[in-house]
GROMACS .gro file of C-alpha atoms in nm:
model
  437
    1MET     CA    1  -1.156  -0.168  -1.932
    2ILE     CA    2  -1.429   0.080  -1.856
    3VAL     CA    3  -1.326   0.319  -1.581
    4THR     CA    4  -1.566   0.508  -1.358
    5THR     CA    5  -1.483   0.839  -1.198
    6ARG     CA    6  -1.474   0.858  -0.823
    7LEU     CA    7  -1.762   1.105  -0.815
    8LEU     CA    8  -1.982   0.879  -1.027
    9TRP     CA    9  -1.892   0.583  -0.811
   10LEU     CA   10  -1.973   0.768  -0.490
   11SER     CA   11  -2.303   0.878  -0.642
   12HIS     CA   12  -2.386   0.520  -0.736
   13CYS     CA   13  -2.290   0.400  -0.388
   14SER     CA   14  -2.524   0.657  -0.236
   15ARG     CA   15  -2.809   0.507  -0.436
   16VAL     CA   16  -2.710   0.160  -0.321
   17LEU     CA   17  -2.704   0.282   0.037
   18GLY     CA   18  -3.041   0.433  -0.003
   19ALA     CA   19  -3.190   0.121  -0.155
   20THR     CA   20  -3.061  -0.091   0.120
   21ARG     CA   21   0.336  -2.676  -0.089
   22LYS     CA   22   0.460  -2.928  -0.057
   23SER     CA   23   0.583  -3.005   0.302
   24ALA     CA   24   0.946  -3.088   0.395
   25GLN     CA   25   0.997  -3.441   0.524
   26GLY     CA   26   1.319  -3.583   0.662
   27PRO     CA   27   1.468  -3.786   0.945
   28ALA     CA   28   1.425  -3.497   1.191
   29PHE     CA   29   1.047  -3.492   1.155
   30SER     CA   30   0.763  -3.723   1.241
   31VAL     CA   31   0.504  -3.604   0.991
   32ILE     CA   32   0.135  -3.593   1.078
   33ARG     CA   33  -0.133  -3.474   0.841
   34ALA     CA   34  -0.464  -3.373   0.991
   35ARG     CA   35  -0.661  -3.559   0.726
   36LEU     CA   36  -0.533  -3.889   0.869
   37LEU     CA   37  -0.770  -3.904   1.165
   38THR     CA   38  -0.843  -4.189   1.400
   39THR     CA   39  -1.198  -4.270   1.495
   40ASP     CA   40  -1.140  -4.256   1.871
   41SER     CA   41  -1.048  -3.886   1.897
   42SER     CA   42  -1.392  -3.730   1.896
   43ASN     CA   43  -1.359  -3.580   2.246
   44PHE     CA   44  -1.088  -3.401   2.441
   45GLU     CA   45  -1.032  -3.670   2.703
   46SER     CA   46  -0.937  -3.918   2.432
   47LEU     CA   47  -0.664  -3.674   2.324
   48GLY     CA   48  -0.494  -3.693   2.663
   49LEU     CA   49  -0.654  -3.402   2.848
   50SER     CA   50  -0.788  -3.451   3.199
   51LYS     CA   51  -1.158  -3.494   3.263
   52ALA     CA   52  -1.160  -3.164   3.456
   53THR     CA   53  -1.017  -2.970   3.159
   54ALA     CA   54  -1.259  -3.135   2.918
   55GLN     CA   55  -1.548  -3.035   3.142
   56ARG     CA   56  -1.424  -2.675   3.164
   57LEU     CA   57  -1.411  -2.659   2.784
   58THR     CA   58  -1.778  -2.753   2.777
   59THR     CA   59  -1.898  -2.527   3.059
   60ALA     CA   60  -1.682  -2.221   2.983
   61PHE     CA   61  -1.670  -2.234   2.603
   62ASN     CA   62  -1.946  -2.474   2.499
   63ILE     CA   63  -1.684  -2.681   2.315
   64SER     CA   64  -1.705  -3.059   2.332
   65GLU     CA   65  -1.552  -3.176   2.004
   66PRO     CA   66  -1.199  -3.089   1.884
   67THR     CA   67  -1.123  -2.967   1.533
   68ALA     CA   68  -0.928  -3.190   1.295
   69MET     CA   69  -0.609  -2.998   1.366
   70GLN     CA   70  -0.660  -3.009   1.745
   71ARG     CA   71  -0.694  -3.389   1.730
   72GLN     CA   72  -0.333  -3.403   1.611
   73LEU     CA   73  -0.186  -3.110   1.802
   74ILE     CA   74  -0.304  -3.180   2.158
   75PRO     CA   75  -0.168  -3.540   2.178
   76ALA     CA   76   0.163  -3.419   2.032
   77ILE     CA   77   0.195  -3.153   2.304
   78VAL     CA   78   0.091  -3.394   2.579
   79SER     CA   79   0.356  -3.642   2.458
   80GLY     CA   80   0.631  -3.393   2.545
   81LYS     CA   81   0.787  -3.398   2.198
   82ASP     CA   82   0.889  -3.087   2.009
   83VAL     CA   83   0.616  -2.974   1.771
   84LEU     CA   84   0.621  -2.783   1.444
   85LEU     CA   85   0.269  -2.682   1.342
   86LYS     CA   86   0.149  -2.539   1.014
   87ASP     CA   87  -0.219  -2.492   0.938
   88ILE     CA   88  -0.437  -2.221   0.792
   89THR     CA   89  -0.563  -1.938   1.009
   90GLY     CA   90  -0.872  -1.991   1.220
   91THR     CA   91  -0.838  -2.361   1.306
   92GLY     CA   92  -0.793  -2.317   1.681
   93LYS     CA   93  -0.415  -2.357   1.704
   94SER     CA   94  -0.354  -2.102   1.981
   95PHE     CA   95  -0.656  -2.218   2.179
   96ALA     CA   96  -0.543  -2.582   2.163
   97ILE     CA   97  -0.190  -2.494   2.273
   98ALA     CA   98  -0.315  -2.290   2.568
   99THR     CA   99  -0.555  -2.567   2.672
  100ALA     CA  100  -0.283  -2.833   2.662
  101LEU     CA  101  -0.039  -2.618   2.861
  102VAL     CA  102  -0.304  -2.544   3.125
  103ASP     CA  103  -0.378  -2.914   3.157
  104ILE     CA  104  -0.012  -3.013   3.196
  105ARG     CA  105   0.038  -2.761   3.481
  106GLU     CA  106   0.415  -2.739   3.437
  107PRO     CA  107   0.614  -2.415   3.395
  108ALA     CA  108   0.551  -2.305   3.038
  109LEU     CA  109   0.636  -1.991   2.841
  110TYR     CA  110   0.403  -1.876   2.563
  111VAL     CA  111   0.557  -1.615   2.330
  112VAL     CA  112   0.307  -1.428   2.111
  113PRO     CA  113   0.347  -1.153   1.846
  114ASN     CA  114   0.139  -0.881   2.010
  115ARG     CA  115  -0.019  -0.783   2.340
  116GLU     CA  116  -0.368  -0.823   2.192
  117LEU     CA  117  -0.314  -1.196   2.142
  118ALA     CA  118  -0.150  -1.225   2.486
  119LEU     CA  119  -0.460  -1.071   2.645
  120GLN     CA  120  -0.693  -1.296   2.448
  121ILE     CA  121  -0.506  -1.613   2.544
  122SER     CA  122  -0.484  -1.507   2.909
  123GLY     CA  123  -0.862  -1.461   2.901
  124TRP     CA  124  -0.904  -1.817   2.780
  125VAL     CA  125  -0.670  -1.943   3.052
  126GLU     CA  126  -0.862  -1.758   3.322
  127LYS     CA  127  -1.184  -1.927   3.210
  128LEU     CA  128  -1.015  -2.267   3.210
  129THR     CA  129  -0.843  -2.223   3.547
  130PRO     CA  130  -0.997  -1.934   3.744
  131ASP     CA  131  -0.777  -2.018   4.043
  132SER     CA  132  -0.453  -1.993   3.843
  133PRO     CA  133  -0.455  -1.711   3.585
  134ALA     CA  134  -0.154  -1.671   3.360
  135GLN     CA  135   0.130  -1.430   3.431
  136LEU     CA  136   0.126  -1.157   3.164
  137VAL     CA  137   0.449  -1.006   3.031
  138ILE     CA  138   0.339  -0.727   2.796
  139ALA     CA  139   0.376  -0.350   2.765
  140GLY     CA  140   0.149  -0.136   2.981
  141GLU     CA  141   0.154  -0.093   3.357
  142GLU     CA  142  -0.214  -0.182   3.382
  143HIS     CA  143  -0.131  -0.540   3.284
  144HIS     CA  144   0.143  -0.600   3.541
  145THR     CA  145  -0.069  -0.802   3.784
  146ASP     CA  146   0.148  -1.037   3.987
  147HIS     CA  147   0.065  -1.398   3.905
  148SER     CA  148   0.426  -1.509   3.928
  149ASN     CA  149   0.326  -1.837   4.093
  150SER     CA  150   0.124  -1.937   3.789
  151PRO     CA  151   0.283  -2.215   3.583
  152LEU     CA  152   0.196  -2.037   3.256
  153THR     CA  153   0.359  -1.711   3.145
  154ILE     CA  154   0.231  -1.535   2.833
  155GLY     CA  155   0.385  -1.232   2.669
  156THR     CA  156   0.561  -1.062   2.382
  157ALA     CA  157   0.923  -1.128   2.301
  158SER     CA  158   1.014  -0.757   2.305
  159THR     CA  159   0.889  -0.710   2.663
  160MET     CA  160   1.054  -1.034   2.777
  161TRP     CA  161   1.386  -0.928   2.626
  162SER     CA  162   1.362  -0.591   2.801
  163LEU     CA  163   1.328  -0.776   3.133
  164VAL     CA  164   1.632  -0.988   3.049
  165GLN     CA  165   1.837  -0.678   2.971
  166ASN     CA  166   1.727  -0.510   3.295
  167GLY     CA  167   1.808  -0.816   3.505
  168GLN     CA  168   1.441  -0.870   3.592
  169TRP     CA  169   1.384  -1.193   3.401
  170GLU     CA  170   1.292  -1.497   3.608
  171ASN     CA  171   1.388  -1.827   3.449
  172LYS     CA  172   1.147  -2.089   3.582
  173ARG     CA  173   1.325  -2.389   3.431
  174TRP     CA  174   1.061  -2.406   3.165
  175LYS     CA  175   0.924  -2.746   3.071
  176ALA     CA  176   0.772  -2.605   2.752
  177VAL     CA  177   0.835  -2.298   2.536
  178VAL     CA  178   0.585  -2.196   2.268
  179VAL     CA  179   0.641  -1.941   1.993
  180ASP     CA  180   0.314  -1.851   1.822
  181GLU     CA  181   0.334  -1.696   1.475
  182ALA     CA  182   0.694  -1.817   1.462
  183ASP     CA  183   0.763  -1.687   1.112
  184GLN     CA  184   0.685  -1.333   1.224
  185ALA     CA  185   0.874  -1.373   1.552
  186PHE     CA  186   1.204  -1.462   1.383
  187ARG     CA  187   1.155  -1.281   1.049
  188LEU     CA  188   1.426  -1.462   0.859
  189PRO     CA  189   1.543  -1.309   0.530
  190GLY     CA  190   1.399  -1.463   0.216
  191ARG     CA  191   1.565  -1.743   0.027
  192TYR     CA  192   1.704  -1.504  -0.235
  193ALA     CA  193   1.763  -1.207  -0.006
  194HIS     CA  194   2.063  -0.982  -0.074
  195TRP     CA  195   2.374  -1.067   0.127
  196LYS     CA  196   2.352  -0.731   0.307
  197LYS     CA  197   2.005  -0.816   0.432
  198ARG     CA  198   2.126  -1.158   0.550
  199TRP     CA  199   2.425  -1.002   0.726
  200ASN     CA  200   2.206  -0.738   0.891
  201ARG     CA  201   1.963  -1.002   1.019
  202LYS     CA  202   2.249  -1.207   1.166
  203ALA     CA  203   2.402  -0.898   1.328
  204HIS     CA  204   2.069  -0.789   1.477
  205PRO     CA  205   1.882  -1.094   1.606
  206LYS     CA  206   1.513  -1.054   1.687
  207PRO     CA  207   1.390  -1.043   2.050
  208ALA     CA  208   1.230  -1.389   2.022
  209GLU     CA  209   1.564  -1.537   1.918
  210LEU     CA  210   1.745  -1.364   2.204
  211VAL     CA  211   1.488  -1.482   2.460
  212LEU     CA  212   1.515  -1.843   2.344
  213GLU     CA  213   1.897  -1.824   2.344
  214THR     CA  214   1.879  -1.701   2.705
  215ILE     CA  215   1.653  -1.989   2.806
  216MET     CA  216   1.851  -2.258   2.625
  217THR     CA  217   2.178  -2.134   2.774
  218ALA     CA  218   2.043  -2.112   3.131
  219GLN     CA  219   1.876  -2.453   3.146
  220ALA     CA  220   2.058  -2.782   3.188
  221SER     CA  221   1.792  -2.969   2.992
  222LYS     CA  222   1.620  -2.848   2.677
  223PRO     CA  223   1.250  -2.771   2.721
  224GLN     CA  224   0.982  -2.898   2.487
  225VAL     CA  225   0.962  -2.646   2.202
  226ILE     CA  226   0.639  -2.578   2.012
  227MET     CA  227   0.648  -2.359   1.703
  228SER     CA  228   0.322  -2.259   1.535
  229SER     CA  229   0.226  -2.053   1.233
  230ALA     CA  230  -0.014  -2.062   0.942
  231THR     CA  231   0.273  -1.967   0.713
  232MET     CA  232   0.567  -2.168   0.855
  233ASN     CA  233   0.804  -2.249   0.570
  234ARG     CA  234   1.092  -2.488   0.506
  235PRO     CA  235   1.377  -2.235   0.566
  236LEU     CA  236   1.236  -2.158   0.912
  237ARG     CA  237   1.210  -2.526   1.003
  238HIS     CA  238   1.569  -2.592   0.901
  239TRP     CA  239   1.692  -2.279   1.080
  240LEU     CA  240   1.528  -2.404   1.401
  241MET     CA  241   1.704  -2.739   1.364
  242GLU     CA  242   2.038  -2.569   1.302
  243LYS     CA  243   1.988  -2.378   1.627
  244GLN     CA  244   1.924  -2.719   1.793
  245TRP     CA  245   1.604  -2.587   1.946
  246ILE     CA  246   1.404  -2.854   1.764
  247LYS     CA  247   1.492  -3.222   1.794
  248ASP     CA  248   1.294  -3.527   1.682
  249ALA     CA  249   0.996  -3.301   1.622
  250VAL     CA  250   0.642  -3.390   1.532
  251TYR     CA  251   0.560  -3.188   1.220
  252ILE     CA  252   0.187  -3.131   1.182
  253ASN     CA  253   0.084  -3.006   0.841
  254GLY     CA  254  -0.286  -2.950   0.888
  255LEU     CA  255  -0.383  -2.924   0.522
  256SER     CA  256  -0.712  -2.768   0.627
  257PRO     CA  257  -0.911  -2.631   0.332
  258ALA     CA  258  -0.919  -2.255   0.295
  259SER     CA  259  -1.242  -2.083   0.388
  260ALA     CA  260  -1.484  -2.134   0.100
  261GLY     CA  261  -1.706  -1.852  -0.015
  262VAL     CA  262  -1.477  -1.560   0.077
  263GLN     CA  263  -1.467  -1.301  -0.201
  264HIS     CA  264  -1.143  -1.110  -0.259
  265HIS     CA  265  -1.165  -0.766  -0.421
  266CYS     CA  266  -0.905  -0.503  -0.503
  267LEU     CA  267  -1.000  -0.144  -0.583
  268ILE     CA  268  -0.750   0.092  -0.745
  269VAL     CA  269  -0.796   0.452  -0.631
  270SER     CA  270  -0.662   0.778  -0.772
  271SER     CA  271  -0.761   1.142  -0.732
  272ASP     CA  272  -1.048   1.106  -0.979
  273GLN     CA  273  -1.106   0.733  -1.022
  274VAL     CA  274  -1.216   0.422  -0.836
  275ARG     CA  275  -1.195   0.106  -1.041
  276ASN     CA  276  -1.151  -0.266  -1.024
  277ILE     CA  277  -0.802  -0.399  -1.068
  278GLN     CA  278  -0.711  -0.523  -1.414
  279THR     CA  279  -0.649  -0.895  -1.406
  280GLN     CA  280  -0.496  -0.907  -1.755
  281ILE     CA  281  -0.146  -0.767  -1.726
  282ASP     CA  282   0.184  -0.780  -1.912
  283ASP     CA  283   0.351  -1.105  -1.809
  284GLU     CA  284   0.693  -0.948  -1.871
  285VAL     CA  285   0.648  -0.689  -1.597
  286VAL     CA  286   0.892  -0.752  -1.310
  287VAL     CA  287   0.719  -0.702  -0.976
  288GLY     CA  288   0.990  -0.793  -0.726
  289ASP     CA  289   1.100  -0.434  -0.670
  290VAL     CA  290   0.757  -0.270  -0.679
  291ALA     CA  291   0.712  -0.051  -0.372
  292THR     CA  292   0.436  -0.154  -0.135
  293ASP     CA  293   0.454   0.157   0.084
  294GLN     CA  294   0.138   0.357   0.024
  295ASP     CA  295   0.058   0.669   0.223
  296ILE     CA  296  -0.315   0.689   0.291
  297ASP     CA  297  -0.456   0.988   0.106
  298GLU     CA  298  -0.800   1.152   0.095
  299SER     CA  299  -0.911   0.944  -0.202
  300MET     CA  300  -0.837   0.617  -0.023
  301MET     CA  301  -1.012   0.735   0.293
  302GLU     CA  302  -1.317   0.847   0.097
  303CYS     CA  303  -1.330   0.506  -0.068
  304LEU     CA  304  -1.303   0.332   0.270
  305GLU     CA  305  -1.576   0.548   0.423
  306THR     CA  306  -1.811   0.470   0.135
  307LEU     CA  307  -1.743   0.096   0.156
  308CYS     CA  308  -1.813   0.099   0.530
  309SER     CA  309  -2.147   0.261   0.454
  310ILE     CA  310  -2.271   0.049   0.164
  311GLU     CA  311  -2.144  -0.295   0.265
  312PRO     CA  312  -2.370  -0.509   0.492
  313VAL     CA  313  -2.100  -0.536   0.758
  314LYS     CA  314  -2.187  -0.741   1.066
  315GLN     CA  315  -1.848  -0.661   1.213
  316GLY     CA  316  -1.537  -0.568   1.022
  317ILE     CA  317  -1.164  -0.520   1.068
  318ILE     CA  318  -0.986  -0.232   0.897
  319PHE     CA  319  -0.614  -0.292   0.851
  320VAL     CA  320  -0.393   0.013   0.805
  321PRO     CA  321  -0.017   0.043   0.747
  322ASN     CA  322   0.213   0.056   1.047
  323ASP     CA  323   0.342   0.398   0.944
  324GLY     CA  324   0.174   0.644   1.178
  325SER     CA  325  -0.151   0.662   0.980
  326PHE     CA  326  -0.352   0.484   1.252
  327SER     CA  327  -0.464   0.806   1.423
  328GLN     CA  328  -0.548   0.964   1.087
  329VAL     CA  329  -0.777   0.676   0.996
  330MET     CA  330  -0.947   0.675   1.337
  331SER     CA  331  -1.013   1.051   1.315
  332LYS     CA  332  -1.158   1.026   0.965
  333LEU     CA  333  -1.387   0.738   1.060
  334HIS     CA  334  -1.517   0.928   1.363
  335GLU     CA  335  -1.577   1.239   1.149
  336CYS     CA  336  -1.804   1.024   0.932
  337ASP     CA  337  -1.987   0.881   1.236
  338ILE     CA  338  -1.858   0.530   1.162
  339ASP     CA  339  -1.862   0.312   1.474
  340ALA     CA  340  -1.493   0.219   1.490
  341ILE     CA  341  -1.246   0.158   1.774
  342PRO     CA  342  -0.888   0.028   1.796
  343LEU     CA  343  -0.882  -0.352   1.809
  344TYR     CA  344  -0.685  -0.331   2.134
  345GLU     CA  345  -0.982  -0.172   2.315
  346SER     CA  346  -1.201  -0.469   2.228
  347ILE     CA  347  -0.944  -0.725   2.346
  348ALA     CA  348  -0.832  -0.540   2.659
  349HIS     CA  349  -1.162  -0.395   2.778
  350GLY     CA  350  -1.435  -0.590   2.599
  351THR     CA  351  -1.558  -0.282   2.413
  352GLN     CA  352  -1.776  -0.365   2.114
  353ALA     CA  353  -1.808  -0.178   1.783
  354GLN     CA  354  -1.901  -0.242   1.424
  355PHE     CA  355  -1.546  -0.183   1.302
  356TYR     CA  356  -1.209  -0.257   1.462
  357VAL     CA  357  -0.893  -0.084   1.338
  358ALA     CA  358  -0.559  -0.264   1.351
  359THR     CA  359  -0.226  -0.310   1.178
  360ALA     CA  360  -0.108  -0.638   1.028
  361MET     CA  361   0.098  -0.689   1.344
  362THR     CA  362  -0.164  -0.608   1.609
  363GLY     CA  363  -0.434  -0.814   1.437
  364ARG     CA  364  -0.224  -1.125   1.392
  365GLY     CA  365  -0.371  -1.437   1.551
  366ILE     CA  366  -0.677  -1.264   1.699
  367ASP     CA  367  -1.011  -1.448   1.712
  368LEU     CA  368  -1.326  -1.240   1.678
  369PRO     CA  369  -1.654  -1.431   1.639
  370ASN     CA  370  -1.861  -1.215   1.405
  371ILE     CA  371  -1.627  -1.075   1.142
  372SER     CA  372  -1.790  -1.053   0.799
  373HIS     CA  373  -1.556  -0.806   0.625
  374VAL     CA  374  -1.184  -0.731   0.616
  375PHE     CA  375  -1.073  -0.398   0.467
  376ILE     CA  376  -0.703  -0.358   0.382
  377VAL     CA  377  -0.600   0.003   0.321
  378GLY     CA  378  -0.284   0.005   0.112
  379LEU     CA  379  -0.095  -0.289  -0.035
  380SER     CA  380   0.005  -0.582   0.183
  381LYS     CA  381   0.381  -0.590   0.221
  382THR     CA  382   0.396  -0.969   0.185
  383ILE     CA  383   0.179  -1.264   0.092
  384ASP     CA  384   0.203  -1.384   0.452
  385ASP     CA  385   0.065  -1.052   0.577
  386TYR     CA  386  -0.228  -1.075   0.338
  387MET     CA  387  -0.305  -1.434   0.439
  388HIS     CA  388  -0.305  -1.343   0.808
  389MET     CA  389  -0.523  -1.036   0.759
  390ALA     CA  390  -0.770  -1.222   0.539
  391GLY     CA  391  -0.755  -1.505   0.792
  392ARG     CA  392  -0.964  -1.305   1.041
  393LEU     CA  393  -1.259  -1.444   0.841
  394GLY     CA  394  -1.396  -1.796   0.880
  395ARG     CA  395  -1.250  -1.856   1.227
  396LEU     CA  396  -1.323  -2.205   1.359
  397GLY     CA  397  -1.566  -2.289   1.083
  398GLN     CA  398  -1.774  -1.971   1.088
  399ALA     CA  399  -1.992  -1.920   0.782
  400THR     CA  400  -1.822  -1.725   0.502
  401ASP     CA  401  -2.096  -1.718   0.239
  402THR     CA  402  -2.105  -1.337   0.231
  403ALA     CA  403  -1.756  -1.265   0.363
  404LYS     CA  404  -1.535  -1.020   0.176
  405VAL     CA  405  -1.175  -0.904   0.180
  406ILE     CA  406  -1.146  -0.566   0.008
  407THR     CA  407  -0.807  -0.409  -0.063
  408ILE     CA  408  -0.792  -0.035  -0.134
  409ALA     CA  409  -0.471   0.041  -0.325
  410ARG     CA  410  -0.348   0.375  -0.453
  411ASP     CA  411  -0.286   0.380  -0.828
  412SER     CA  412   0.087   0.372  -0.899
  413LYS     CA  413   0.333   0.218  -1.141
  414TYR     CA  414   0.315  -0.162  -1.151
  415VAL     CA  415   0.066  -0.177  -0.862
  416GLU     CA  416  -0.161  -0.408  -1.059
  417ALA     CA  417   0.125  -0.636  -1.156
  418LYS     CA  418   0.222  -0.661  -0.789
  419VAL     CA  419  -0.130  -0.746  -0.672
  420ASN     CA  420  -0.192  -0.997  -0.950
  421SER     CA  421   0.139  -1.167  -0.880
  422MET     CA  422   0.053  -1.203  -0.510
  423PHE     CA  423  -0.289  -1.350  -0.582
  424LYS     CA  424  -0.146  -1.590  -0.838
  425LEU     CA  425   0.106  -1.721  -0.585
  426MET     CA  426  -0.176  -1.764  -0.331
  427ASN     CA  427  -0.386  -1.946  -0.593
  428THR     CA  428  -0.669  -1.706  -0.509
  429SER     CA  429  -0.909  -1.545  -0.754
  430ILE     CA  430  -0.982  -1.172  -0.756
  431SER     CA  431  -1.353  -1.094  -0.789
  432MET     CA  432  -1.480  -0.783  -0.960
  433TYR     CA  433  -1.652  -0.548  -0.716
  434ALA     CA  434  -2.014  -0.508  -0.821
  435HIS     CA  435  -2.048  -0.134  -0.759
  436VAL     CA  436  -1.757  -0.042  -0.986
  437GLN     CA  437  -1.780  -0.069  -1.363
   0.00000   0.00000   0.00000
């Protein structure tokens, strides 16, 4: 493969800038697939929502027709049955859940992975029911507005568990409990994980697990439980049944098609080179133990800065590792006069910019309407992380004809084997980046 030096590539970029599974089925599940649609579910009232809620969806959000997934999810929630939901990112799962809970007007707890998503959902709720905003349970004193009389409570599991430990948790005899991004919330060890990792996970349960144990122990009757994730897998579903949190559940496997037209690129960066990843690799290379931790160095930052300049970005998200490099990236972007802000500022304060900077955790589940590019600095730790980061594109049917996901990876041993293995498992093609030979 022909390799270009970093200096030649940057020179070329300057000229460019100048020129312009199969799903588990069993007796514990009632399986619904979103492709099996009825003809009488073309509006929200027909799904079981009140006329008032349907009207608010139209006036506040200009939404009158549900997505294919929402046509299955909303009736399942309204029925009161437990729900297990799996669908690709960007199909309106979180919005549909919030809408159904608002309409039911019973005490409901909505557990989300980050405060950014909690703020976004609470914003939706406030538009749907201005007289009854949700109670927020997230970090930050500025968000501790007292809406304790609201039927809907939204927050992160870590903050909720802190309240439980401090004796400040109020159990409202919840009628429904939702865990969004459930795979991330419980973070179960992999199927073939080492016994030490399994033991450690059992000895140190995650906050979401502890919160649900507290609720299930305190209540005489089990609440409706709704678990949602784009990457919910079979081990998680069976673990939930073993915990007896899920009974006679409706399992919705959306089967929505992935966003067409998105181009996936991976650039390999070293001190003197920027090149496309090699897609022809030694099949005998073992990639399971390849390190994914990649400190962001000057070469990677220079590559990112150039991409931000030459790409026709409407709005973009830059994902950085959760290793303390966030401030470093923000400083470098500002030094280069790139219009970038933390994603949290946009969600919390409505601040707009061309680029939003986030980690895989803080960007999970977030809906932004005009994202055309996703930049991932460093290797994704897991396939699920990559899918969720790339899933910020094509939200709710947005056009993806020119959308790109560009990974910037530091050259290291087996890095190409690792990336190629991930893309093969995702059944996703890697495109060669045009500005690199």
